[in-house]
Amino acid sequence: MTKSKWKNKIKKACIEAGTYQKYFDSIIDTLAGILEIRDKAQEKFEQSGGNPVVMHTNKGGATNMIKNPALVAIMDCNSQALAYWRDLGLTPAGLRRL
């Protein structure tokens, strides 16, 4: 999904939850960017076969199994996004806190 579609979806969710404030727009913009990157990483992960580990040859010529970089990016984006979802009151704990 594109950043603008994510922004609309997040803003709508905030409005429905009763947590939307105009000054949240920059936070919503940042979260939308994170989610767009996550979606692109998800596409790459699926295109690469969806394997959680891949073979990598280092500078020394040794081949080792490593975590799929696309999967690492997805997990990082999800962790970052969760913090923003919580701050916007879009998780149960975040909503209670607001």
PDB file of C-alpha atoms in Angstrom:
ATOM      1  CA  MET A   1       0.000   0.000   0.000  1.00  0.00           C
ATOM      2  CA  THR A   2       1.239   3.504  -0.721  1.00  0.00           C
ATOM      3  CA  LYS A   3       2.144   6.036   1.934  1.00  0.00           C
ATOM      4  CA  SER A   4      -0.868   8.220   1.137  1.00  0.00           C
ATOM      5  CA  LYS A   5      -3.251   5.250   1.426  1.00  0.00           C
ATOM      6  CA  TRP A   6      -1.677   4.318   4.762  1.00  0.00           C
ATOM      7  CA  LYS A   7      -2.040   7.923   5.963  1.00  0.00           C
ATOM      8  CA  ASN A   8      -5.747   7.897   5.132  1.00  0.00           C
ATOM      9  CA  LYS A   9      -6.258   4.511   6.776  1.00  0.00           C
ATOM     10  CA  ILE A  10      -4.387   5.494   9.960  1.00  0.00           C
ATOM     11  CA  LYS A  11      -6.163   8.847  10.228  1.00  0.00           C
ATOM     12  CA  LYS A  12      -9.535   7.127   9.791  1.00  0.00           C
ATOM     13  CA  ALA A  13      -8.624   4.598  12.504  1.00  0.00           C
ATOM     14  CA  CYS A  14      -7.636   7.419  14.873  1.00  0.00           C
ATOM     15  CA  ILE A  15     -10.896   9.237  14.201  1.00  0.00           C
ATOM     16  CA  GLU A  16     -12.900   6.054  14.813  1.00  0.00           C
ATOM     17  CA  ALA A  17     -10.984   5.404  18.052  1.00  0.00           C
ATOM     18  CA  GLY A  18     -11.546   9.000  19.141  1.00  0.00           C
ATOM     19  CA  THR A  19      -7.832   9.714  19.479  1.00  0.00           C
ATOM     20  CA  TYR A  20      -7.206  11.904  16.426  1.00  0.00           C
ATOM     21  CA  GLN A  21      -5.685  15.327  16.971  1.00  0.00           C
ATOM     22  CA  LYS A  22      -4.470  17.626  14.159  1.00  0.00           C
ATOM     23  CA  TYR A  23      -0.962  17.703  15.637  1.00  0.00           C
ATOM     24  CA  PHE A  24      -0.736  13.900  15.173  1.00  0.00           C
ATOM     25  CA  ASP A  25      -0.451  14.399  11.393  1.00  0.00           C
ATOM     26  CA  SER A  26       3.369  14.336  11.408  1.00  0.00           C
ATOM     27  CA  ILE A  27       3.351  11.142  13.484  1.00  0.00           C
ATOM     28  CA  ILE A  28       0.803   9.605  11.134  1.00  0.00           C
ATOM     29  CA  ASP A  29       3.017  10.596   8.188  1.00  0.00           C
ATOM     30  CA  THR A  30       6.031   8.886   9.771  1.00  0.00           C
ATOM     31  CA  LEU A  31       4.047   5.734  10.552  1.00  0.00           C
ATOM     32  CA  ALA A  32       2.681   5.652   6.995  1.00  0.00           C
ATOM     33  CA  GLY A  33       6.265   5.805   5.667  1.00  0.00           C
ATOM     34  CA  ILE A  34       7.328   2.919   7.891  1.00  0.00           C
ATOM     35  CA  LEU A  35       4.373   0.823   6.765  1.00  0.00           C
ATOM     36  CA  GLU A  36       5.054   1.566   3.094  1.00  0.00           C
ATOM     37  CA  ILE A  37       8.660   0.376   3.532  1.00  0.00           C
ATOM     38  CA  ARG A  38       7.373  -2.719   5.347  1.00  0.00           C
ATOM     39  CA  ASP A  39       5.018  -3.489   2.476  1.00  0.00           C
ATOM     40  CA  LYS A  40       7.850  -3.191  -0.057  1.00  0.00           C
ATOM     41  CA  ALA A  41      10.045  -5.473   2.054  1.00  0.00           C
ATOM     42  CA  GLN A  42       7.173  -7.952   2.265  1.00  0.00           C
ATOM     43  CA  GLU A  43       6.908  -7.990  -1.535  1.00  0.00           C
ATOM     44  CA  LYS A  44      10.674  -8.605  -1.860  1.00  0.00           C
ATOM     45  CA  PHE A  45      10.467 -11.354   0.749  1.00  0.00           C
ATOM     46  CA  GLU A  46       7.672 -13.098  -1.107  1.00  0.00           C
ATOM     47  CA  GLN A  47       9.416 -12.656  -4.489  1.00  0.00           C
ATOM     48  CA  SER A  48      12.563 -14.244  -3.083  1.00  0.00           C
ATOM     49  CA  GLY A  49      10.622 -17.366  -2.171  1.00  0.00           C
ATOM     50  CA  GLY A  50       9.713 -16.456   1.405  1.00  0.00           C
ATOM     51  CA  ASN A  51      12.679 -18.295   2.906  1.00  0.00           C
ATOM     52  CA  PRO A  52      13.552 -17.054   6.404  1.00  0.00           C
ATOM     53  CA  VAL A  53      17.239 -17.829   5.809  1.00  0.00           C
ATOM     54  CA  VAL A  54      19.378 -17.317   2.729  1.00  0.00           C
ATOM     55  CA  MET A  55      22.909 -18.242   1.734  1.00  0.00           C
ATOM     56  CA  HIS A  56      25.424 -15.388   1.769  1.00  0.00           C
ATOM     57  CA  THR A  57      29.000 -15.426   0.516  1.00  0.00           C
ATOM     58  CA  ASN A  58      31.220 -13.044   2.453  1.00  0.00           C
ATOM     59  CA  LYS A  59      34.349 -11.212   1.264  1.00  0.00           C
ATOM     60  CA  GLY A  60      36.515 -14.142   2.299  1.00  0.00           C
ATOM     61  CA  GLY A  61      34.569 -16.484   0.039  1.00  0.00           C
ATOM     62  CA  ALA A  62      32.865 -18.416   2.826  1.00  0.00           C
ATOM     63  CA  THR A  63      29.187 -19.165   2.350  1.00  0.00           C
ATOM     64  CA  ASN A  64      26.974 -18.971   5.418  1.00  0.00           C
ATOM     65  CA  MET A  65      23.279 -19.031   6.195  1.00  0.00           C
ATOM     66  CA  ILE A  66      21.939 -15.663   7.343  1.00  0.00           C
ATOM     67  CA  LYS A  67      18.500 -14.267   8.145  1.00  0.00           C
ATOM     68  CA  ASN A  68      16.776 -13.076   5.006  1.00  0.00           C
ATOM     69  CA  PRO A  69      17.452  -9.294   4.898  1.00  0.00           C
ATOM     70  CA  ALA A  70      13.894  -8.639   3.716  1.00  0.00           C
ATOM     71  CA  LEU A  71      12.517 -10.526   6.723  1.00  0.00           C
ATOM     72  CA  VAL A  72      14.795  -8.536   9.046  1.00  0.00           C
ATOM     73  CA  ALA A  73      13.490  -5.301   7.491  1.00  0.00           C
ATOM     74  CA  ILE A  74       9.885  -6.472   7.953  1.00  0.00           C
ATOM     75  CA  MET A  75      10.483  -7.300  11.609  1.00  0.00           C
ATOM     76  CA  ASP A  76      12.232  -3.960  12.243  1.00  0.00           C
ATOM     77  CA  CYS A  77       9.436  -2.008  10.584  1.00  0.00           C
ATOM     78  CA  ASN A  78       6.809  -3.912  12.571  1.00  0.00           C
ATOM     79  CA  SER A  79       8.606  -3.099  15.830  1.00  0.00           C
ATOM     80  CA  GLN A  80       8.862   0.583  14.930  1.00  0.00           C
ATOM     81  CA  ALA A  81       5.270   0.726  13.732  1.00  0.00           C
ATOM     82  CA  LEU A  82       3.959  -0.857  16.925  1.00  0.00           C
ATOM     83  CA  ALA A  83       5.393   2.007  18.973  1.00  0.00           C
ATOM     84  CA  TYR A  84       3.653   4.541  16.731  1.00  0.00           C
ATOM     85  CA  TRP A  85       0.358   2.597  16.768  1.00  0.00           C
ATOM     86  CA  ARG A  86       0.551   2.597  20.564  1.00  0.00           C
ATOM     87  CA  ASP A  87       1.315   6.335  20.757  1.00  0.00           C
ATOM     88  CA  LEU A  88      -1.662   7.085  18.521  1.00  0.00           C
ATOM     89  CA  GLY A  89      -3.944   5.068  20.803  1.00  0.00           C
ATOM     90  CA  LEU A  90      -4.515   2.341  18.221  1.00  0.00           C
ATOM     91  CA  THR A  91      -3.602  -0.582  20.462  1.00  0.00           C
ATOM     92  CA  PRO A  92      -5.574  -1.655  23.547  1.00  0.00           C
ATOM     93  CA  ALA A  93      -2.798  -0.472  25.889  1.00  0.00           C
ATOM     94  CA  GLY A  94      -2.287   2.755  23.981  1.00  0.00           C
ATOM     95  CA  LEU A  95      -5.992   3.529  23.986  1.00  0.00           C
ATOM     96  CA  ARG A  96      -6.259   2.975  27.745  1.00  0.00           C
ATOM     97  CA  ARG A  97      -3.267   5.262  28.307  1.00  0.00           C
ATOM     98  CA  LEU A  98      -4.819   8.095  26.304  1.00  0.00           C
TER      99      LEU A  98
END
